[in-house]
PDB file of C-alpha atoms in Angstrom:
ATOM      1  CA  UNK A   9      23.384 -39.528 -41.961  1.00 73.00           C
ATOM      2  CA  UNK A  10      20.662 -37.668 -40.062  1.00 69.00           C
ATOM      3  CA  UNK A  11      17.976 -39.793 -41.686  1.00 73.00           C
ATOM      4  CA  UNK A  12      19.808 -43.063 -40.895  1.00 78.00           C
ATOM      5  CA  UNK A  13      20.797 -43.188 -37.254  1.00 79.00           C
ATOM      6  CA  UNK A  14      23.172 -46.154 -37.668  1.00 86.00           C
ATOM      7  CA  UNK A  15      25.270 -44.103 -40.116  1.00 87.00           C
ATOM      8  CA  UNK A  16      25.289 -41.160 -37.713  1.00 82.00           C
ATOM      9  CA  UNK A  17      26.347 -43.451 -34.855  1.00 88.00           C
ATOM     10  CA  UNK A  18      29.129 -44.977 -36.951  1.00 91.00           C
ATOM     11  CA  UNK A  19      30.223 -41.488 -38.035  1.00 88.00           C
ATOM     12  CA  UNK A  20      30.545 -40.351 -34.410  1.00 89.00           C
ATOM     13  CA  UNK A  21      32.672 -43.414 -33.561  1.00 94.00           C
ATOM     14  CA  UNK A  22      34.923 -42.971 -36.611  1.00 92.00           C
ATOM     15  CA  UNK A  23      35.287 -39.234 -36.010  1.00 89.00           C
ATOM     16  CA  UNK A  24      36.208 -39.801 -32.356  1.00 92.00           C
ATOM     17  CA  UNK A  25      38.713 -42.514 -33.305  1.00 94.00           C
ATOM     18  CA  UNK A  26      40.414 -40.226 -35.840  1.00 92.00           C
ATOM     19  CA  UNK A  27      40.548 -37.481 -33.185  1.00 92.00           C
ATOM     20  CA  UNK A  28      42.158 -39.870 -30.681  1.00 95.00           C
ATOM     21  CA  UNK A  29      44.651 -41.393 -33.118  1.00 95.00           C
ATOM     22  CA  UNK A  30      45.728 -38.115 -34.739  1.00 93.00           C
ATOM     23  CA  UNK A  31      46.091 -36.518 -31.305  1.00 93.00           C
ATOM     24  CA  UNK A  32      48.309 -39.359 -30.087  1.00 95.00           C
ATOM     25  CA  UNK A  33      50.405 -39.055 -33.262  1.00 95.00           C
ATOM     26  CA  UNK A  34      50.892 -35.313 -32.710  1.00 93.00           C
ATOM     27  CA  UNK A  35      51.815 -35.772 -29.051  1.00 93.00           C
ATOM     28  CA  UNK A  36      54.398 -38.433 -29.873  1.00 94.00           C
ATOM     29  CA  UNK A  37      55.580 -36.859 -33.127  1.00 93.00           C
ATOM     30  CA  UNK A  38      54.898 -40.010 -35.145  1.00 94.00           C
ATOM     31  CA  UNK A  39      54.252 -39.257 -38.842  1.00 94.00           C
ATOM     32  CA  UNK A  40      53.674 -35.665 -37.787  1.00 94.00           C
ATOM     33  CA  UNK A  41      52.686 -34.331 -41.190  1.00 95.00           C
ATOM     34  CA  UNK A  42      50.112 -37.086 -41.749  1.00 95.00           C
ATOM     35  CA  UNK A  43      48.640 -36.333 -38.323  1.00 95.00           C
ATOM     36  CA  UNK A  44      48.553 -32.635 -39.212  1.00 95.00           C
ATOM     37  CA  UNK A  45      46.565 -33.414 -42.385  1.00 95.00           C
ATOM     38  CA  UNK A  46      44.090 -35.471 -40.334  1.00 94.00           C
ATOM     39  CA  UNK A  47      43.611 -32.600 -37.890  1.00 93.00           C
ATOM     40  CA  UNK A  48      43.019 -30.226 -40.807  1.00 94.00           C
ATOM     41  CA  UNK A  49      40.132 -32.431 -41.920  1.00 92.00           C
ATOM     42  CA  UNK A  50      38.767 -32.536 -38.374  1.00 92.00           C
ATOM     43  CA  UNK A  51      39.045 -28.771 -37.955  1.00 92.00           C
ATOM     44  CA  UNK A  52      37.380 -28.132 -41.321  1.00 92.00           C
ATOM     45  CA  UNK A  53      34.394 -30.286 -40.336  1.00 88.00           C
ATOM     46  CA  UNK A  54      34.145 -28.926 -36.795  1.00 86.00           C
ATOM     47  CA  UNK A  55      34.230 -25.307 -37.968  1.00 87.00           C
ATOM     48  CA  UNK A  56      31.235 -25.934 -40.207  1.00 84.00           C
ATOM     49  CA  UNK A  57      29.327 -27.799 -37.480  1.00 78.00           C
ATOM     50  CA  UNK A  58      30.105 -25.415 -34.628  1.00 75.00           C
ATOM     51  CA  UNK A  59      29.609 -22.391 -36.853  1.00 69.00           C
ATOM     52  CA  UNK A  60      26.052 -23.509 -37.615  1.00 64.00           C
ATOM     53  CA  UNK A  61      25.369 -23.990 -33.911  1.00 63.00           C
ATOM     54  CA  UNK A  62      26.420 -20.411 -33.356  1.00 59.00           C
ATOM     55  CA  UNK A  63      26.988 -18.870 -29.946  1.00 59.00           C
ATOM     56  CA  UNK A  64      26.268 -22.203 -28.262  1.00 61.00           C
ATOM     57  CA  UNK A  65      29.617 -23.456 -29.572  1.00 69.00           C
ATOM     58  CA  UNK A  66      31.539 -20.290 -30.478  1.00 73.00           C
ATOM     59  CA  UNK A  67      34.422 -21.301 -28.195  1.00 77.00           C
ATOM     60  CA  UNK A  68      34.662 -24.698 -29.936  1.00 83.00           C
ATOM     61  CA  UNK A  69      34.612 -22.912 -33.315  1.00 84.00           C
ATOM     62  CA  UNK A  70      37.506 -20.726 -32.139  1.00 87.00           C
ATOM     63  CA  UNK A  71      39.520 -23.775 -31.046  1.00 90.00           C
ATOM     64  CA  UNK A  72      38.853 -25.515 -34.361  1.00 90.00           C
ATOM     65  CA  UNK A  73      39.966 -22.379 -36.251  1.00 91.00           C
ATOM     66  CA  UNK A  74      43.179 -22.291 -34.197  1.00 93.00           C
ATOM     67  CA  UNK A  75      43.744 -25.991 -34.864  1.00 93.00           C
ATOM     68  CA  UNK A  76      43.287 -25.341 -38.588  1.00 94.00           C
ATOM     69  CA  UNK A  77      46.142 -22.822 -38.542  1.00 93.00           C
ATOM     70  CA  UNK A  78      48.327 -25.030 -36.338  1.00 94.00           C
ATOM     71  CA  UNK A  79      47.702 -28.035 -38.578  1.00 94.00           C
ATOM     72  CA  UNK A  80      49.026 -26.131 -41.597  1.00 95.00           C
ATOM     73  CA  UNK A  81      52.064 -24.980 -39.612  1.00 93.00           C
ATOM     74  CA  UNK A  82      52.865 -28.517 -38.424  1.00 93.00           C
ATOM     75  CA  UNK A  83      52.502 -29.872 -41.959  1.00 94.00           C
ATOM     76  CA  UNK A  84      55.016 -27.327 -43.236  1.00 94.00           C
ATOM     77  CA  UNK A  85      57.638 -27.472 -40.470  1.00 91.00           C
ATOM     78  CA  UNK A  86      57.190 -31.016 -39.163  1.00 89.00           C
ATOM     79  CA  UNK A  87      58.077 -32.404 -35.737  1.00 87.00           C
ATOM     80  CA  UNK A  88      60.897 -31.532 -33.380  1.00 86.00           C
ATOM     81  CA  UNK A  89      64.059 -33.108 -32.052  1.00 86.00           C
ATOM     82  CA  UNK A  90      62.244 -35.312 -29.547  1.00 90.00           C
ATOM     83  CA  UNK A  91      59.652 -36.692 -31.958  1.00 92.00           C
ATOM     84  CA  UNK A  92      59.285 -40.358 -32.862  1.00 94.00           C
ATOM     85  CA  UNK A  93      59.992 -39.336 -36.466  1.00 92.00           C
ATOM     86  CA  UNK A  94      63.428 -38.064 -35.450  1.00 92.00           C
ATOM     87  CA  UNK A  95      64.087 -41.223 -33.425  1.00 93.00           C
ATOM     88  CA  UNK A  96      63.224 -43.352 -36.488  1.00 93.00           C
ATOM     89  CA  UNK A  97      65.648 -41.322 -38.604  1.00 92.00           C
ATOM     90  CA  UNK A  98      68.437 -41.974 -36.128  1.00 92.00           C
ATOM     91  CA  UNK A  99      67.653 -45.683 -36.194  1.00 92.00           C
ATOM     92  CA  UNK A 100      67.278 -45.819 -39.978  1.00 92.00           C
ATOM     93  CA  UNK A 101      69.061 -42.876 -41.671  1.00 91.00           C
ATOM     94  CA  UNK A 102      68.009 -44.156 -45.093  1.00 91.00           C
ATOM     95  CA  UNK A 103      64.480 -42.911 -44.387  1.00 90.00           C
ATOM     96  CA  UNK A 104      65.759 -39.368 -44.998  1.00 89.00           C
ATOM     97  CA  UNK A 105      66.056 -40.260 -48.688  1.00 90.00           C
ATOM     98  CA  UNK A 106      62.505 -41.626 -48.946  1.00 91.00           C
ATOM     99  CA  UNK A 107      60.092 -39.040 -50.327  1.00 91.00           C
ATOM    100  CA  UNK A 108      57.061 -40.721 -48.747  1.00 93.00           C
ATOM    101  CA  UNK A 109      58.622 -40.471 -45.283  1.00 92.00           C
ATOM    102  CA  UNK A 110      59.525 -36.810 -45.704  1.00 92.00           C
ATOM    103  CA  UNK A 111      55.949 -36.023 -46.824  1.00 94.00           C
ATOM    104  CA  UNK A 112      54.379 -37.977 -43.952  1.00 92.00           C
ATOM    105  CA  UNK A 113      57.067 -37.744 -41.275  1.00 89.00           C
ATOM    106  CA  UNK A 114      58.196 -34.589 -39.615  1.00 82.00           C
ATOM    107  CA  UNK A 115      61.830 -34.035 -38.732  1.00 83.00           C
ATOM    108  CA  UNK A 116      63.204 -33.439 -42.252  1.00 88.00           C
ATOM    109  CA  UNK A 117      62.254 -30.613 -44.659  1.00 90.00           C
ATOM    110  CA  UNK A 118      59.715 -31.386 -47.363  1.00 92.00           C
ATOM    111  CA  UNK A 119      61.323 -32.704 -50.587  1.00 92.00           C
ATOM    112  CA  UNK A 120      60.772 -29.410 -52.419  1.00 92.00           C
ATOM    113  CA  UNK A 121      62.935 -26.612 -53.750  1.00 94.00           C
ATOM    114  CA  UNK A 122      62.921 -23.341 -51.819  1.00 93.00           C
ATOM    115  CA  UNK A 123      60.718 -21.687 -54.456  1.00 96.00           C
ATOM    116  CA  UNK A 124      58.219 -24.583 -54.477  1.00 96.00           C
ATOM    117  CA  UNK A 125      58.106 -24.647 -50.678  1.00 95.00           C
ATOM    118  CA  UNK A 126      57.405 -20.913 -50.594  1.00 96.00           C
ATOM    119  CA  UNK A 127      54.527 -21.290 -53.068  1.00 97.00           C
ATOM    120  CA  UNK A 128      53.054 -24.170 -51.045  1.00 96.00           C
ATOM    121  CA  UNK A 129      53.350 -22.226 -47.786  1.00 96.00           C
ATOM    122  CA  UNK A 130      51.709 -19.115 -49.259  1.00 97.00           C
ATOM    123  CA  UNK A 131      48.928 -21.189 -50.847  1.00 97.00           C
ATOM    124  CA  UNK A 132      48.114 -22.913 -47.540  1.00 96.00           C
ATOM    125  CA  UNK A 133      48.344 -19.586 -45.716  1.00 96.00           C
ATOM    126  CA  UNK A 134      45.755 -17.962 -47.965  1.00 96.00           C
ATOM    127  CA  UNK A 135      43.510 -21.030 -47.803  1.00 95.00           C
ATOM    128  CA  UNK A 136      43.533 -20.695 -44.008  1.00 95.00           C
ATOM    129  CA  UNK A 137      42.867 -16.947 -44.069  1.00 95.00           C
ATOM    130  CA  UNK A 138      40.060 -17.103 -46.622  1.00 94.00           C
ATOM    131  CA  UNK A 139      38.337 -20.127 -45.066  1.00 93.00           C
ATOM    132  CA  UNK A 140      38.494 -18.872 -41.471  1.00 92.00           C
ATOM    133  CA  UNK A 141      37.523 -15.267 -42.219  1.00 92.00           C
ATOM    134  CA  UNK A 142      34.840 -16.203 -44.765  1.00 90.00           C
ATOM    135  CA  UNK A 143      33.125 -18.734 -42.496  1.00 87.00           C
ATOM    136  CA  UNK A 144      33.167 -16.304 -39.570  1.00 85.00           C
ATOM    137  CA  UNK A 145      31.751 -13.576 -41.798  1.00 85.00           C
ATOM    138  CA  UNK A 146      28.987 -15.903 -42.978  1.00 82.00           C
ATOM    139  CA  UNK A 147      28.012 -17.114 -39.519  1.00 79.00           C
ATOM    140  CA  UNK A 148      28.531 -13.935 -37.485  1.00 77.00           C
ATOM    141  CA  UNK A 149      29.220 -10.976 -39.784  1.00 78.00           C
ATOM    142  CA  UNK A 150      31.393  -8.055 -38.574  1.00 80.00           C
ATOM    143  CA  UNK A 151      34.007  -8.591 -41.316  1.00 84.00           C
ATOM    144  CA  UNK A 152      32.564  -6.896 -44.414  1.00 85.00           C
ATOM    145  CA  UNK A 153      28.976  -6.808 -43.155  1.00 80.00           C
ATOM    146  CA  UNK A 154      27.486  -5.689 -39.815  1.00 81.00           C
ATOM    147  CA  UNK A 155      27.457  -8.174 -36.948  1.00 74.00           C
ATOM    148  CA  UNK A 156      24.394 -10.408 -37.023  1.00 66.00           C
ATOM    149  CA  UNK A 157      22.950 -13.088 -34.800  1.00 61.00           C
ATOM    150  CA  UNK A 158      23.973 -16.655 -35.461  1.00 55.00           C
ATOM    151  CA  UNK A 159      21.698 -19.026 -37.404  1.00 52.00           C
ATOM    152  CA  UNK A 160      20.636 -20.762 -34.194  1.00 48.00           C
ATOM    153  CA  UNK A 161      19.929 -18.171 -31.536  1.00 51.00           C
ATOM    154  CA  UNK A 162      20.563 -19.570 -28.077  1.00 52.00           C
ATOM    155  CA  UNK A 163      17.851 -17.701 -26.205  1.00 62.00           C
ATOM    156  CA  UNK A 164      14.517 -18.162 -27.978  1.00 75.00           C
ATOM    157  CA  UNK A 165      13.299 -21.191 -29.889  1.00 83.00           C
ATOM    158  CA  UNK A 166      11.938 -20.713 -33.371  1.00 86.00           C
ATOM    159  CA  UNK A 167       9.862 -23.167 -35.375  1.00 90.00           C
ATOM    160  CA  UNK A 168       9.977 -22.928 -39.144  1.00 91.00           C
ATOM    161  CA  UNK A 169       6.864 -24.218 -40.911  1.00 93.00           C
ATOM    162  CA  UNK A 170       6.213 -25.245 -44.502  1.00 92.00           C
ATOM    163  CA  UNK A 171       3.840 -27.342 -46.631  1.00 92.00           C
ATOM    164  CA  UNK A 172       0.707 -26.216 -44.799  1.00 93.00           C
ATOM    165  CA  UNK A 173      -2.395 -28.092 -45.942  1.00 92.00           C
ATOM    166  CA  UNK A 174      -5.864 -27.150 -44.716  1.00 90.00           C
ATOM    167  CA  UNK A 175      -8.656 -29.657 -45.349  1.00 87.00           C
ATOM    168  CA  UNK A 176     -12.234 -28.481 -45.959  1.00 84.00           C
ATOM    169  CA  UNK A 177     -13.236 -29.864 -42.541  1.00 82.00           C
ATOM    170  CA  UNK A 178     -10.658 -27.692 -40.745  1.00 81.00           C
ATOM    171  CA  UNK A 179      -8.002 -30.304 -40.049  1.00 88.00           C
ATOM    172  CA  UNK A 180      -4.431 -29.192 -40.685  1.00 91.00           C
ATOM    173  CA  UNK A 181      -1.197 -30.828 -41.799  1.00 94.00           C
ATOM    174  CA  UNK A 182       2.076 -28.920 -41.569  1.00 94.00           C
ATOM    175  CA  UNK A 183       5.805 -29.588 -41.472  1.00 96.00           C
ATOM    176  CA  UNK A 184       7.578 -28.149 -38.408  1.00 95.00           C
ATOM    177  CA  UNK A 185      11.326 -27.662 -37.920  1.00 94.00           C
ATOM    178  CA  UNK A 186      12.974 -26.266 -34.765  1.00 91.00           C
ATOM    179  CA  UNK A 187      15.741 -24.235 -36.408  1.00 84.00           C
ATOM    180  CA  UNK A 188      16.778 -21.983 -33.506  1.00 79.00           C
ATOM    181  CA  UNK A 189      16.995 -21.983 -29.726  1.00 78.00           C
ATOM    182  CA  UNK A 190      18.956 -23.542 -26.919  1.00 76.00           C
ATOM    183  CA  UNK A 191      19.890 -27.186 -27.172  1.00 76.00           C
ATOM    184  CA  UNK A 192      19.694 -27.674 -23.398  1.00 77.00           C
ATOM    185  CA  UNK A 193      15.883 -27.605 -23.194  1.00 82.00           C
ATOM    186  CA  UNK A 194      13.193 -28.410 -25.779  1.00 88.00           C
ATOM    187  CA  UNK A 195      10.745 -25.979 -27.319  1.00 89.00           C
ATOM    188  CA  UNK A 196       7.158 -26.315 -26.093  1.00 92.00           C
ATOM    189  CA  UNK A 197       4.132 -25.548 -28.266  1.00 93.00           C
ATOM    190  CA  UNK A 198       1.263 -24.859 -25.873  1.00 93.00           C
ATOM    191  CA  UNK A 199      -1.488 -24.120 -28.404  1.00 93.00           C
ATOM    192  CA  UNK A 200      -2.289 -23.782 -32.099  1.00 93.00           C
ATOM    193  CA  UNK A 201      -5.056 -21.905 -33.849  1.00 92.00           C
ATOM    194  CA  UNK A 202      -6.366 -21.318 -37.346  1.00 91.00           C
ATOM    195  CA  UNK A 203      -7.436 -17.841 -38.463  1.00 90.00           C
ATOM    196  CA  UNK A 204      -9.428 -16.892 -41.548  1.00 87.00           C
ATOM    197  CA  UNK A 205      -8.553 -14.088 -43.966  1.00 85.00           C
ATOM    198  CA  UNK A 206     -10.300 -11.554 -41.681  1.00 85.00           C
ATOM    199  CA  UNK A 207      -8.230 -12.536 -38.630  1.00 86.00           C
ATOM    200  CA  UNK A 208     -11.054 -14.412 -36.936  1.00 88.00           C
ATOM    201  CA  UNK A 209     -10.103 -17.569 -35.038  1.00 88.00           C
ATOM    202  CA  UNK A 210     -11.979 -20.501 -36.581  1.00 86.00           C
ATOM    203  CA  UNK A 211     -10.112 -23.451 -34.994  1.00 88.00           C
ATOM    204  CA  UNK A 212      -8.184 -23.881 -31.741  1.00 90.00           C
ATOM    205  CA  UNK A 213      -6.033 -26.757 -30.507  1.00 92.00           C
ATOM    206  CA  UNK A 214      -5.338 -26.359 -26.797  1.00 91.00           C
ATOM    207  CA  UNK A 215      -2.274 -27.628 -24.966  1.00 91.00           C
ATOM    208  CA  UNK A 216      -4.366 -30.513 -23.625  1.00 92.00           C
ATOM    209  CA  UNK A 217      -5.424 -31.538 -27.128  1.00 92.00           C
ATOM    210  CA  UNK A 218      -1.826 -31.323 -28.391  1.00 93.00           C
ATOM    211  CA  UNK A 219      -0.685 -33.427 -25.417  1.00 94.00           C
ATOM    212  CA  UNK A 220      -3.019 -36.211 -26.503  1.00 93.00           C
ATOM    213  CA  UNK A 221      -2.135 -36.286 -30.200  1.00 93.00           C
ATOM    214  CA  UNK A 222      -1.751 -39.942 -31.239  1.00 93.00           C
ATOM    215  CA  UNK A 223       1.649 -41.086 -32.489  1.00 90.00           C
ATOM    216  CA  UNK A 224       0.213 -41.705 -35.970  1.00 94.00           C
ATOM    217  CA  UNK A 225      -0.360 -37.943 -36.320  1.00 94.00           C
ATOM    218  CA  UNK A 226       3.344 -37.092 -35.969  1.00 95.00           C
ATOM    219  CA  UNK A 227       5.817 -38.310 -38.597  1.00 95.00           C
ATOM    220  CA  UNK A 228       9.329 -37.385 -37.443  1.00 94.00           C
ATOM    221  CA  UNK A 229      12.119 -36.868 -39.957  1.00 92.00           C
ATOM    222  CA  UNK A 230      14.807 -38.068 -37.538  1.00 88.00           C
ATOM    223  CA  UNK A 231      15.112 -40.822 -34.959  1.00 82.00           C
ATOM    224  CA  UNK A 232      17.503 -39.019 -32.644  1.00 80.00           C
ATOM    225  CA  UNK A 233      15.565 -35.765 -32.129  1.00 87.00           C
ATOM    226  CA  UNK A 234      11.773 -35.746 -32.235  1.00 92.00           C
ATOM    227  CA  UNK A 235       8.644 -33.680 -31.936  1.00 93.00           C
ATOM    228  CA  UNK A 236       6.345 -35.471 -29.505  1.00 94.00           C
ATOM    229  CA  UNK A 237       3.424 -34.850 -27.117  1.00 94.00           C
ATOM    230  CA  UNK A 238       4.301 -33.555 -23.665  1.00 92.00           C
ATOM    231  CA  UNK A 239       2.182 -34.863 -20.816  1.00 87.00           C
ATOM    232  CA  UNK A 240       1.408 -31.312 -19.636  1.00 85.00           C
ATOM    233  CA  UNK A 241       2.615 -28.620 -22.046  1.00 87.00           C
ATOM    234  CA  UNK A 242       1.305 -29.650 -25.468  1.00 92.00           C
ATOM    235  CA  UNK A 243       4.081 -30.562 -27.906  1.00 94.00           C
ATOM    236  CA  UNK A 244       7.805 -30.639 -27.124  1.00 93.00           C
ATOM    237  CA  UNK A 245      10.623 -30.528 -29.654  1.00 92.00           C
ATOM    238  CA  UNK A 246      14.396 -30.380 -29.245  1.00 89.00           C
ATOM    239  CA  UNK A 247      16.663 -28.200 -31.357  1.00 85.00           C
ATOM    240  CA  UNK A 248      16.898 -29.686 -34.846  1.00 86.00           C
ATOM    241  CA  UNK A 249      13.722 -31.763 -34.537  1.00 92.00           C
ATOM    242  CA  UNK A 250      11.581 -31.873 -37.674  1.00 94.00           C
ATOM    243  CA  UNK A 251       8.275 -33.602 -38.330  1.00 95.00           C
ATOM    244  CA  UNK A 252       5.068 -33.497 -40.331  1.00 96.00           C
ATOM    245  CA  UNK A 253       2.227 -32.981 -37.859  1.00 95.00           C
ATOM    246  CA  UNK A 254      -1.476 -33.576 -38.504  1.00 95.00           C
ATOM    247  CA  UNK A 255      -3.903 -31.618 -36.331  1.00 94.00           C
ATOM    248  CA  UNK A 256      -7.354 -33.237 -36.505  1.00 92.00           C
ATOM    249  CA  UNK A 257     -10.632 -31.361 -36.225  1.00 85.00           C
ATOM    250  CA  UNK A 258     -10.785 -29.971 -32.687  1.00 70.00           C
ATOM    251  CA  UNK A 259     -13.394 -31.062 -30.167  1.00 60.00           C
ATOM    252  CA  UNK A 260     -15.420 -27.856 -30.407  1.00 56.00           C
ATOM    253  CA  UNK A 261     -14.963 -27.262 -34.110  1.00 55.00           C
ATOM    254  CA  UNK A 262     -17.383 -24.915 -35.759  1.00 57.00           C
ATOM    255  CA  UNK A 263     -15.231 -24.550 -38.830  1.00 60.00           C
ATOM    256  CA  UNK A 264     -16.941 -23.404 -41.989  1.00 59.00           C
ATOM    257  CA  UNK A 265     -14.355 -23.209 -44.729  1.00 61.00           C
ATOM    258  CA  UNK A 266     -14.561 -20.724 -47.559  1.00 59.00           C
ATOM    259  CA  UNK A 267     -12.229 -19.914 -50.388  1.00 61.00           C
ATOM    260  CA  UNK A 268     -11.966 -16.244 -49.444  1.00 65.00           C
ATOM    261  CA  UNK A 269      -8.298 -15.442 -48.944  1.00 71.00           C
ATOM    262  CA  UNK A 270      -5.607 -17.502 -47.225  1.00 89.00           C
ATOM    263  CA  UNK A 271      -6.001 -19.033 -43.770  1.00 90.00           C
ATOM    264  CA  UNK A 272      -3.237 -18.653 -41.192  1.00 92.00           C
ATOM    265  CA  UNK A 273      -1.975 -21.287 -38.777  1.00 93.00           C
ATOM    266  CA  UNK A 274      -0.431 -19.836 -35.617  1.00 93.00           C
ATOM    267  CA  UNK A 275       1.673 -21.688 -33.052  1.00 93.00           C
ATOM    268  CA  UNK A 276       2.165 -20.287 -29.560  1.00 92.00           C
ATOM    269  CA  UNK A 277       5.189 -21.443 -27.566  1.00 90.00           C
ATOM    270  CA  UNK A 278       5.675 -21.414 -23.821  1.00 88.00           C
ATOM    271  CA  UNK A 279       7.655 -18.144 -23.989  1.00 84.00           C
ATOM    272  CA  UNK A 280       4.733 -16.309 -25.583  1.00 86.00           C
ATOM    273  CA  UNK A 281       6.240 -16.244 -29.065  1.00 87.00           C
ATOM    274  CA  UNK A 282       3.842 -16.698 -31.997  1.00 90.00           C
ATOM    275  CA  UNK A 283       4.920 -18.289 -35.284  1.00 92.00           C
ATOM    276  CA  UNK A 284       2.649 -18.459 -38.320  1.00 92.00           C
ATOM    277  CA  UNK A 285       2.220 -19.717 -41.859  1.00 92.00           C
ATOM    278  CA  UNK A 286      -0.558 -19.149 -44.409  1.00 91.00           C
ATOM    279  CA  UNK A 287      -2.270 -21.274 -47.055  1.00 88.00           C
ATOM    280  CA  UNK A 288      -5.575 -21.661 -48.892  1.00 86.00           C
ATOM    281  CA  UNK A 289      -8.021 -24.473 -48.184  1.00 83.00           C
ATOM    282  CA  UNK A 290      -7.397 -27.510 -50.355  1.00 75.00           C
ATOM    283  CA  UNK A 291      -9.472 -27.408 -53.514  1.00 63.00           C
ATOM    284  CA  UNK A 292     -10.382 -23.736 -53.144  1.00 56.00           C
TER     285      UNK A 292
END
């Protein structure tokens, strides 16, 4: 879906429609148990999404976790006296004998024996406990492991790099992925430099040079969030942006490549944070 924006757009519309419809069904008490199942699916998905986003959406994760528990409860006990389900039963008492209505509707007990109902309730209870506690432990810790920062820290951007390729002339190709930081502002890469195995700087790309990178040098993975030149600050990239970036030979290049040890590419962001990755020159 992330690689095909039309699918992502359709997914957002469908997800929002299910949220609206299931919410209206719960408010009115129409097919309460079916609505509860729909909200369980929504909560399951939202907990995974908001959990990955970490502290940025921890309150939304908490609401989704609460909705997960409430959805199970509503599925088990059904709607109340003033629900549409109860009104339908009064209009058509025969519905009370229809198994499909008792599974989907809400004002009659589920068509199960007491023992079977108890097993179902305990099974759903433990599913809720294990899923909620396990996902929180994975994303935040403090359950069986020490508390740890979320996967996407909200204060400082981080750019993960891979597939570094260094050409004999000193040009560089690397894949960049903004995998941490606040979603409200983009990360800014204000310079890049290449160091040899002895720590000597052999290539530098200034913020001005990065600002003037041609579009052909940046191949973005996604259409909705991109790495792109900034008119002043070099390169800018929103949270989640990923692209393969080619840095051509700089204007004042005096690069003399050797096969001695790995070379290191360093990126400097606007907050003074340095991120690096190492590789050998191609063919060395």
